[in-house]
Short mmCIF file of C-alpha atoms in Angstrom, two decimals:
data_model
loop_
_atom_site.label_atom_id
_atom_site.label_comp_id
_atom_site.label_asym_id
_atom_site.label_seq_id
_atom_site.Cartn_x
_atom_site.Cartn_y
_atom_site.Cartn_z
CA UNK A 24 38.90 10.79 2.91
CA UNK A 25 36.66 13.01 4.96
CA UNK A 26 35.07 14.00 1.67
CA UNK A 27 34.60 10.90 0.36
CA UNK A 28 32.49 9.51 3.02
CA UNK A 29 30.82 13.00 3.30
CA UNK A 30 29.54 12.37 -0.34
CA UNK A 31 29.26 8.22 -0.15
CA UNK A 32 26.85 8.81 2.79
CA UNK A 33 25.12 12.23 0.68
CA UNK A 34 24.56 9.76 -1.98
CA UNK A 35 22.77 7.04 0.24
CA UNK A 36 20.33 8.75 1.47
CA UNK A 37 19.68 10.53 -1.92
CA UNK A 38 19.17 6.50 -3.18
CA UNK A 39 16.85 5.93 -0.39
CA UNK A 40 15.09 9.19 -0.58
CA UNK A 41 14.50 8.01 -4.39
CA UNK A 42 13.17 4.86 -3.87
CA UNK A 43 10.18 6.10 -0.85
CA UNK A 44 9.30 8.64 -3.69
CA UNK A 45 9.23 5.60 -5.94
CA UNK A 46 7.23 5.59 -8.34
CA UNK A 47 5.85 9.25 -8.92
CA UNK A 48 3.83 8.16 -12.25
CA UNK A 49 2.90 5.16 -14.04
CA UNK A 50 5.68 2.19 -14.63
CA UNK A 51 6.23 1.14 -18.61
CA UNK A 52 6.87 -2.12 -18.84
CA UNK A 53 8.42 -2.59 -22.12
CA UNK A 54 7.43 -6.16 -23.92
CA UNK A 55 10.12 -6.75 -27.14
CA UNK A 56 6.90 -8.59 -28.84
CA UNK A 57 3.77 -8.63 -30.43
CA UNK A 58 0.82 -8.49 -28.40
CA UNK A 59 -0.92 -12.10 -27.61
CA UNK A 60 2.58 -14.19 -27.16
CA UNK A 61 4.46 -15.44 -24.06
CA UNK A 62 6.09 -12.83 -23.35
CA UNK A 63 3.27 -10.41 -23.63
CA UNK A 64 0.67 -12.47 -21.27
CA UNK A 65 3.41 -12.61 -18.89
CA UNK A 66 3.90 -9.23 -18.92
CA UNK A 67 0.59 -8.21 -18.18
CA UNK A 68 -0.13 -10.59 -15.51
CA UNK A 69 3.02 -9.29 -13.50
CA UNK A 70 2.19 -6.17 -14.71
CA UNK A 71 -1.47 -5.96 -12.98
CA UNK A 72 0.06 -7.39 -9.58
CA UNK A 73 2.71 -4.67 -9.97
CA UNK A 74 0.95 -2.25 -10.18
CA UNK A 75 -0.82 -2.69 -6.63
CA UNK A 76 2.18 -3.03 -4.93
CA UNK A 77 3.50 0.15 -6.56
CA UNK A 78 0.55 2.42 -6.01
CA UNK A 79 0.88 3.36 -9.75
CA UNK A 80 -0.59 1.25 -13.01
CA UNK A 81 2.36 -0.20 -14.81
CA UNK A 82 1.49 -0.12 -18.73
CA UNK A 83 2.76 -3.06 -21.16
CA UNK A 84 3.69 -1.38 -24.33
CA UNK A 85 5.14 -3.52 -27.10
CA UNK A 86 8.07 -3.05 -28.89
CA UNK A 87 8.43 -5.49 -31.53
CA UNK A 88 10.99 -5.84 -34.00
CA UNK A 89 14.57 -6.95 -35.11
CA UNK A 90 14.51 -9.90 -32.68
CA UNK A 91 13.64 -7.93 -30.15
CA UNK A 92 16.58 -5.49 -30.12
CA UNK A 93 13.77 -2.58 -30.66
CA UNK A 94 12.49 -3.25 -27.67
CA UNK A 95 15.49 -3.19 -25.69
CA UNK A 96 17.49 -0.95 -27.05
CA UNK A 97 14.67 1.51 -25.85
CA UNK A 98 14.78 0.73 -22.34
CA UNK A 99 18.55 1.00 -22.73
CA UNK A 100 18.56 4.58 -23.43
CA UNK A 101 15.26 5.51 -21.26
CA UNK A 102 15.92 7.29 -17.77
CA UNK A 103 17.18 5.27 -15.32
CA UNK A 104 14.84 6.26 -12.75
CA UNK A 105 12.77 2.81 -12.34
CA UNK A 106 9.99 4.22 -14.26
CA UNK A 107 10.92 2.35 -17.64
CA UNK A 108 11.29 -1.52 -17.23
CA UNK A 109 12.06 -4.33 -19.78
CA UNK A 110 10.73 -7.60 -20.22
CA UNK A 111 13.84 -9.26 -20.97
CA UNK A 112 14.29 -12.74 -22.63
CA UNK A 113 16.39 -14.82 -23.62
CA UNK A 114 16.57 -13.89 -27.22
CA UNK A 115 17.08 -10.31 -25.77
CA UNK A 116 19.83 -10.71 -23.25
CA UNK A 117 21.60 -13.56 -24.75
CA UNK A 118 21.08 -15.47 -28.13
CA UNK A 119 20.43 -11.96 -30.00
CA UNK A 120 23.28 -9.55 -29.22
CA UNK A 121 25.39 -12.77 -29.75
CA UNK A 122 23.97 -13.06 -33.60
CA UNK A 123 23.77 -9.10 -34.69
CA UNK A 124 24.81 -5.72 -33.95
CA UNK A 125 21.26 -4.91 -31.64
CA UNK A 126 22.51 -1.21 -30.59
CA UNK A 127 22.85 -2.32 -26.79
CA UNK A 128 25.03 -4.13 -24.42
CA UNK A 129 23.28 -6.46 -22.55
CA UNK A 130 25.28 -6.83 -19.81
CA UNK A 131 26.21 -3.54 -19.30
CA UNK A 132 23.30 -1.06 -20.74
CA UNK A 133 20.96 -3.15 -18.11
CA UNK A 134 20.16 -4.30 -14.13
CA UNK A 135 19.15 -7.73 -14.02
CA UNK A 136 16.20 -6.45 -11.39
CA UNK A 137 14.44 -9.95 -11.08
CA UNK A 138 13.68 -13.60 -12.89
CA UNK A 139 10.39 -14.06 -13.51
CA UNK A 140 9.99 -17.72 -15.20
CA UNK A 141 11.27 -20.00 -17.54
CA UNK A 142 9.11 -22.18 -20.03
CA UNK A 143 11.04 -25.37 -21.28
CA UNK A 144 11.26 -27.23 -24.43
CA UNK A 145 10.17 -30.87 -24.83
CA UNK A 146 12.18 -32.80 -27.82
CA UNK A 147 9.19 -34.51 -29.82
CA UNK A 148 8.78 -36.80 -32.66
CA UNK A 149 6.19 -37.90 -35.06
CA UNK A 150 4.82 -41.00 -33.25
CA UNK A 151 5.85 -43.27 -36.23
CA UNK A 152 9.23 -41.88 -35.25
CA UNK A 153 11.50 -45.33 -34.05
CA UNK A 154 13.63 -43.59 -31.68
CA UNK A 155 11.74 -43.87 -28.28
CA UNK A 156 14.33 -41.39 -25.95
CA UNK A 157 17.74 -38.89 -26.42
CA UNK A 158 19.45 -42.15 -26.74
CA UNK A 159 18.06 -43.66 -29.74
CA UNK A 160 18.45 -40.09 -31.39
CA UNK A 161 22.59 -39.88 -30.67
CA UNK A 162 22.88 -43.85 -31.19
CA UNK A 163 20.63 -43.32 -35.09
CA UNK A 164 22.59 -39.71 -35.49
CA UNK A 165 25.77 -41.37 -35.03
CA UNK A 166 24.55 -44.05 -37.53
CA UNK A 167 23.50 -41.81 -40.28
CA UNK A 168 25.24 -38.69 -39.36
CA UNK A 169 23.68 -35.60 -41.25
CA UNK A 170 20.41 -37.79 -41.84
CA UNK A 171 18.16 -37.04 -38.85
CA UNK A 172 16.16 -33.65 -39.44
CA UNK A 173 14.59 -31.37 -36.79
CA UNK A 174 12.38 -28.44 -37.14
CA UNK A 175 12.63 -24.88 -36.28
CA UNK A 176 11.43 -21.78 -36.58
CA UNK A 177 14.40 -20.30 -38.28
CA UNK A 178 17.90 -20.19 -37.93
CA UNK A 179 19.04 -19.06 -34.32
CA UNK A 180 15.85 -19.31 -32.89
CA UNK A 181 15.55 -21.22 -29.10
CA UNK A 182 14.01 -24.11 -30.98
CA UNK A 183 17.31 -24.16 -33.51
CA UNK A 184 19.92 -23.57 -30.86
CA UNK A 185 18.28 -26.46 -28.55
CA UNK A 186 19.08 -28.83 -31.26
CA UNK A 187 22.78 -27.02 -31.98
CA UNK A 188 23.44 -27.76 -28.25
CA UNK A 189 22.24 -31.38 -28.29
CA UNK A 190 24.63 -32.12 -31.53
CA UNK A 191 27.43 -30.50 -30.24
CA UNK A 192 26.98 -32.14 -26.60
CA UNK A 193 26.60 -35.42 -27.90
CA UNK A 194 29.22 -35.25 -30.45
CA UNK A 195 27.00 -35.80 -33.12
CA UNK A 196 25.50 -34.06 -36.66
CA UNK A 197 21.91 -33.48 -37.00
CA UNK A 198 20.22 -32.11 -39.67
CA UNK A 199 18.52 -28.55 -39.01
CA UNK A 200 15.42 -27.86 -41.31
CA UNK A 201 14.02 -24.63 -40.38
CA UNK A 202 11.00 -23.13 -41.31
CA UNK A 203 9.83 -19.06 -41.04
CA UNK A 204 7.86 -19.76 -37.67
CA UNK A 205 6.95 -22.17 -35.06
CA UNK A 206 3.60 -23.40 -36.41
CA UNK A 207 4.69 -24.22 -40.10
CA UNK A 208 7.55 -26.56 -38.28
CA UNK A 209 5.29 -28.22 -35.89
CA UNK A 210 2.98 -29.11 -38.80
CA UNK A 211 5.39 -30.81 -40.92
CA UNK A 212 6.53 -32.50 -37.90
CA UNK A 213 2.75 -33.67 -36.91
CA UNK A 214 2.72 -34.55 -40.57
CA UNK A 215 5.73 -36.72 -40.39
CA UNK A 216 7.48 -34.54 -43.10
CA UNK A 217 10.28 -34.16 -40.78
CA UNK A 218 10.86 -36.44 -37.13
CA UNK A 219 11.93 -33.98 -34.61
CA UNK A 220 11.56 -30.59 -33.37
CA UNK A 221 12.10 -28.64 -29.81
CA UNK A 222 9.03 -27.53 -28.76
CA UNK A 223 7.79 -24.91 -25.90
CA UNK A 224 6.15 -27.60 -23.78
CA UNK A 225 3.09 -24.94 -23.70
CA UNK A 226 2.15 -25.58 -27.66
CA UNK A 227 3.67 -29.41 -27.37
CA UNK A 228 1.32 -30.42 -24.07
CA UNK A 229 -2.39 -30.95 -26.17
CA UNK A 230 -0.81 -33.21 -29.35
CA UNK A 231 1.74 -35.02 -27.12
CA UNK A 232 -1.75 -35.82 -24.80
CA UNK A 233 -3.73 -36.77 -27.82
CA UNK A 234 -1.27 -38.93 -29.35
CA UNK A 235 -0.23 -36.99 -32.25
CA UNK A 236 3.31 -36.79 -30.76
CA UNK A 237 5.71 -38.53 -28.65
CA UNK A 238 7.51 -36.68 -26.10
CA UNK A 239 11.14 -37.96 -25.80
CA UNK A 240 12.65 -35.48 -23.23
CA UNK A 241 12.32 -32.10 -20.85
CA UNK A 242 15.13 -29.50 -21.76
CA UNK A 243 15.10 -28.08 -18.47
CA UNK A 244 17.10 -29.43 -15.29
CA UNK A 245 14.15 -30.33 -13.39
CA UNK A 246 11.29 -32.70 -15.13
CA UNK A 247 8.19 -30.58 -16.33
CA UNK A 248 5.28 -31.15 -13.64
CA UNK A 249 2.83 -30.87 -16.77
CA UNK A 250 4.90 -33.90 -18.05
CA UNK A 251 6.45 -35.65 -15.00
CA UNK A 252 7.11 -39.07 -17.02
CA UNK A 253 9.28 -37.54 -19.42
CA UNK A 254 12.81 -37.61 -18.32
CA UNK A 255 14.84 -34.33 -18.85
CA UNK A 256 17.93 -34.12 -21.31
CA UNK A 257 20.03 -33.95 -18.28
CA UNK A 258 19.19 -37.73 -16.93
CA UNK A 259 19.54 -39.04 -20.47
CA UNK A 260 23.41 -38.42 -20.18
CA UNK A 261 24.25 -35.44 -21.55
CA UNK A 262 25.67 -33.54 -19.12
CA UNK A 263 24.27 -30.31 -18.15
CA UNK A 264 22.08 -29.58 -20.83
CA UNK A 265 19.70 -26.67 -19.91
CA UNK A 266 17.45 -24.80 -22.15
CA UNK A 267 14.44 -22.39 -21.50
CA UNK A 268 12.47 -19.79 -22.75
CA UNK A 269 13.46 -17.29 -19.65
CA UNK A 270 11.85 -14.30 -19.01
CA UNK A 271 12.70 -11.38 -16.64
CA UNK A 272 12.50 -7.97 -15.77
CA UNK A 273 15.59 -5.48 -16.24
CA UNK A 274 15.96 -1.82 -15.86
CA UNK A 275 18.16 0.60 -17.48
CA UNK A 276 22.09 0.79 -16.13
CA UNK A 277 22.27 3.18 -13.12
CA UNK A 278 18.68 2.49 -11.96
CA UNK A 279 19.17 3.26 -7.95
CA UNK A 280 20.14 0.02 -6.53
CA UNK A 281 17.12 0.99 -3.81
CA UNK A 282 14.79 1.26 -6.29
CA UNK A 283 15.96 -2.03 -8.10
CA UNK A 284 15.82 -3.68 -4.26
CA UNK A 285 12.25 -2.39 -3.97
CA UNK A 286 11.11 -3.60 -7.11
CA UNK A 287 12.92 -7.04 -6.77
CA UNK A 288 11.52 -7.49 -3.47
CA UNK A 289 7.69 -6.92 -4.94
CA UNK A 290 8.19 -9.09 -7.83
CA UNK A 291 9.17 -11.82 -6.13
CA UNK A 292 6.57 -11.81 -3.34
CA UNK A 293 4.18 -11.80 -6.61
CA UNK A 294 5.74 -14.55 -8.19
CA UNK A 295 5.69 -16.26 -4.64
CA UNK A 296 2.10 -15.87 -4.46
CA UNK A 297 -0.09 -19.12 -4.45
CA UNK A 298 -2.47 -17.27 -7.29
CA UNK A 299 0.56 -16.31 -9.48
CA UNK A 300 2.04 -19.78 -8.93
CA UNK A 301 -0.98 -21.34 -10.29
CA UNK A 302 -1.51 -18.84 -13.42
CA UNK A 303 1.85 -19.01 -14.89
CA UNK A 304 2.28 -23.03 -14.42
CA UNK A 305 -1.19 -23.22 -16.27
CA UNK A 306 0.63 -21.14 -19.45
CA UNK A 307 3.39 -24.17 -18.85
CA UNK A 308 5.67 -21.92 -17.42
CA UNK A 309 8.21 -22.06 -14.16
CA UNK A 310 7.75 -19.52 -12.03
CA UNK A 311 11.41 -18.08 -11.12
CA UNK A 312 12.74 -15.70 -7.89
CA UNK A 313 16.34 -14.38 -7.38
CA UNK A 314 18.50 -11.56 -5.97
CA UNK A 315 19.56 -8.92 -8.79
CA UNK A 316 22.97 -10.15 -8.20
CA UNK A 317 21.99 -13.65 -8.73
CA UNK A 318 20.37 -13.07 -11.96
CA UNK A 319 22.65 -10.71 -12.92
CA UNK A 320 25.44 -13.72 -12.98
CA UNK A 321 22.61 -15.85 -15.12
CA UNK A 322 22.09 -13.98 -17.84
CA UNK A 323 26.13 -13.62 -18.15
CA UNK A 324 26.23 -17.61 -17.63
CA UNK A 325 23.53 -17.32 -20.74
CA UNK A 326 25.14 -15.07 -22.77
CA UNK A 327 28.59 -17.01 -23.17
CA UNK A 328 26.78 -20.48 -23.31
CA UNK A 329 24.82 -19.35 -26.34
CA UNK A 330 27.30 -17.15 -28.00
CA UNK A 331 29.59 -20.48 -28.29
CA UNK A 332 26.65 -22.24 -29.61
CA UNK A 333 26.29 -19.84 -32.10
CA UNK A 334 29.84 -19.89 -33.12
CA UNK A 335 30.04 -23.38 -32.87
CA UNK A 336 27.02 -23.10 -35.60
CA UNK A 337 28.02 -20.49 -37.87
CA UNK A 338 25.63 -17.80 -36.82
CA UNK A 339 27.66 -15.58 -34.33
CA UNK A 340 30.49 -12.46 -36.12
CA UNK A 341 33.95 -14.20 -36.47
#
């Protein structure tokens, strides 16, 4: 027993040694996309801010590929020492490894290490569209079941899944018309080729305020403050609907928890800044703070929502 506490305590102090030597050379952060998306200004906004708290620049390096499993299956296998970091999404942690063999186990390969925001999806229609809210939709779906089309941009994309979710909450059959992209399936929507499509509420905002669109609901819990009039899924009646574009940072499995304490507690007093506030609610996003253990038990609340979506769709292994 004597032993065992000689070597608990021996290994304590080693963790806390690590993390005041943290970092001893510049931080990766590794983004699972192409350069100029989302994910990729995020990145190097936190990134910048990061890197002053650190003492050491933190370098965005994209990874893309294979729905982002490229990406994060690097940081998987990179040395858990804190010096290789993750942008994790969504896509990454949760609707991928649900869809495809991706080389990595999200839950287990990674440390949730901190949220850093979520950018929700607004359900819009061609103006010309009759349905005027998430009622209309299920009350015409139910109609004409099979009949009402939405856009995505491909099969289990967020976009795709949103509208999986929506039929399968309100008991009803839509018809999924996907496209290879986001910007060929907003088009045919603003053409009126097809009536709906879930749209980050980033690239929806300019033709919902010019009229081009109609904005029938928020898929987050909370209403959008760039759209406060729209009412969210949620308060149209169907239950707990929730669906974002979530973004966060991870490390690989074994990271020191000191170091992953360290780094949580400087991302979040970035995110909490006024200045950081303001910049990622100007690229329509929510900024987001947590414990590691709090996100931790998200993204395994994400996983299992969206792997039964994708069963419930076809898409996931049998």
């Amino acid at each position: 027993m004597l032993s065992r506490r000689l070597f608990l305590t021996a290994f304590a102090f080693a963790s806390i040694a690590h993390a005041q030597s943290f970092p001893t050379k510049p931080v990766t952060l590794v983004v699972p996309y192409p350069p100029g998306g989302s994910a990729d200004i995020l990145a190097r906004a936190i990134g910048i801010e990061l890197g002053k708290k650190l003492g050491q620049p933190v370098v965005v390096e994209n990874k893309a590929g294979a729905g982002t499993a490229i990406g994060a299956k690097a940081v998987a296998g990179a040395a858990p020492d804190g010096h290789t970091l993750l942008l994790g999404t969504v896509s990454s942690h949760a609707i991928n490894p649900a869809m495809t063999k991706v080389g990595y186990d999200p839950v287990k390969d990674f440390v949730p290490v901190s949220p850093i925001a979520a950018i929700p999806f607004v359900l819009v229609a061609h103006p010309q569209f009759s349905a005027a809210n998430i009622a209309d939709v299920v009350k015409m779906a139910r109609a004409t079941p099979g009949k009402i089309g939405y856009a995505s941009a491909g099969p289990g994309t967020s976009n795709h899944l949103a509208g999986e979710l929506l039929a399968s909450t309100a008991k009803v059959d839509l018809l999924h018309v996907p496209y290879k992209g986001s910007a060929p399936a907003l088009n045919d929507v603003l053409a009126g080729h097809v009536p709906l499509m879930f749209d980050l509420i980033a690239t929806a905002l300019p033709n919902v305020q010019g009229g081009k669109l109609k904005a029938l609901a928020v898929t987050s819990v909370k209403r959008s403050p760039l759209l406060p009039d729209v009412p969210t899924v949620q308060e149209s009646g169907m239950g707990d609907f929730d669906v974002t574009a979530w973004f966060g940072v991870f490390a690989p499995a074994g990271t020191p928890d000191a170091v992953v304490t360290k780094l949580n507690a400087d991302l979040t007093s970035i995110i909490q800044s006024s200045e950081m506030q303001k910049k990622l609610r100007d690229l329509g996003a929510e900024p987001e703070t947590g414990s590691p253990v709090a996100y931790a038990r998200y993204v395994r609340e994400e996983s299992g929502k969206w792997a039964t979506v994708l069963r419930k769709a076809g898409l996931a292994p049998q």
